[in-house]
Amino acid sequence: MIEAPTETTQAARVRAAWDVLDTVLDPEVPALSVRDLGIVRDVLAQGDALEIILTPTYSGCPATEVIEHDVLAAIDAAGLGPASVTLRRAPAWSSDWISAEGRKKLAAYGIAPPHVLAVGEAVPIRFFGRGRKHEVACPRCGSHHTERLSAFGSTACKALYRCLACQEPFEYFKPI
Amino acid sequence: MQSSIEIDRTPATQYLLRVADTCLILAQRLGEWCGHAPVLEEDIAMANIALDLVGQARALLTRAGQIEGRLHDEDQLAFLRSERDYFNLTLVELPRGDFAFSVLRNAMVATWMKLLWERLSDSSDAELAAIAGKALKEARYHQQHSADWVVRLGDGTAESRLRIEAALSELWRYVPEMFDCDEIDEEASAMKLGPLWSDLKPDWQSEMGQILSEARLSAPKESAFQSDGKRGRHSEHMGYILADMQYLQRAYPGGVW
């Protein structure tokens, strides 16, 4: 006889799902798990199935569909299925949602972690101009003597920088 | 050959399609820079901005299809309408021109989109408000990046200054369409779907004024020319860009990667 799911087995299943999500890596920034990135907003037990709520980082992020697929595959492989993914747009993802652990992992991976944004802060137009310096620390040598090369790096979520102290180029995860 | 779909031209649908199509067509134009920008970093930046715009267009087209109520999905709306059923600003369909032309257009459109997204994030339509809340953050980066380039070109070499001045005089005649109001805006505003486009004008003029003055340029006189892409009446360039975009879906209906 199959037992009906009880409160406790459901809670254990949700907890196990969160642990599994800690192992699903972002395909564009494989130093981070989807949990570190802060895009997993909730895991709900809905009757027989799990519902995983994800908030995409950027509107046009090509990784969104890959992440959905990887999340479901990992949940299935752990025997926690069936599960479904729901995309939730509001509130919009912010780089402030990257966990403290995630920030450390980014820096260790060679990507400068984003500055913390005050939520709802109105951003005035700033002009960078050539050679203007920024307060972004080099993830390799820690120097603040760095310059921005381009506002867009290998993906929309990163900018390209160069360290003027150690001469190494690096990426900066943009605050958004 | 896949035939065109008929859309229901209700004010709400048209209002959403005006914004969606402006994102979609500009994304297509920016995509043309891939492999052609003056430096690799800008090649990547153009493609990244295009990708954000495609994402915004996809979300808006999906929502427009739901509001329209004829079960048209984002792909059908993107690829299977006839020219008169696209409602983008004429400005974005103009050929990409040189780098100065493209970055100035990006600055003008991103400034406008930023102001529009700010207001749309208070839309009575919760889904549209959510799309806008996300897109607003992206538009800020687009505006900053392109404004920075307008300044570099305006305040750069004699050649870069000539180029950006030429772009300014070419593009400025398409500005009135960005703030021109009609019954579609009025309906949308009455149902609190979104703002009258004319409401965006003072802020846009002020922000563009800051960018141009930093670049040591000044805004040309307002043009009497009235472009009309937002009402489906396009420039001669629109047919060609649609042919490029639609060929695959027309020739191989429902084809997927």
PDB file of C-alpha atoms in Angstrom, chain A residues 6 12 24 27 128 153:
ATOM      1  CA  THR A   6       2.635  13.273   5.451  1.00  0.00           C
ATOM      2  CA  ALA A  12      12.029  16.532   4.460  1.00  0.00           C
ATOM      3  CA  VAL A  24      23.155  22.809  -9.591  1.00  0.00           C
ATOM      4  CA  PRO A  27      26.015  27.407 -16.678  1.00  0.00           C
ATOM      5  CA  PHE A 128      32.896  57.288 -17.279  1.00  0.00           C
ATOM      6  CA  GLY A 153      31.773  41.441 -20.651  1.00  0.00           C
TER       7      GLY A 153
END
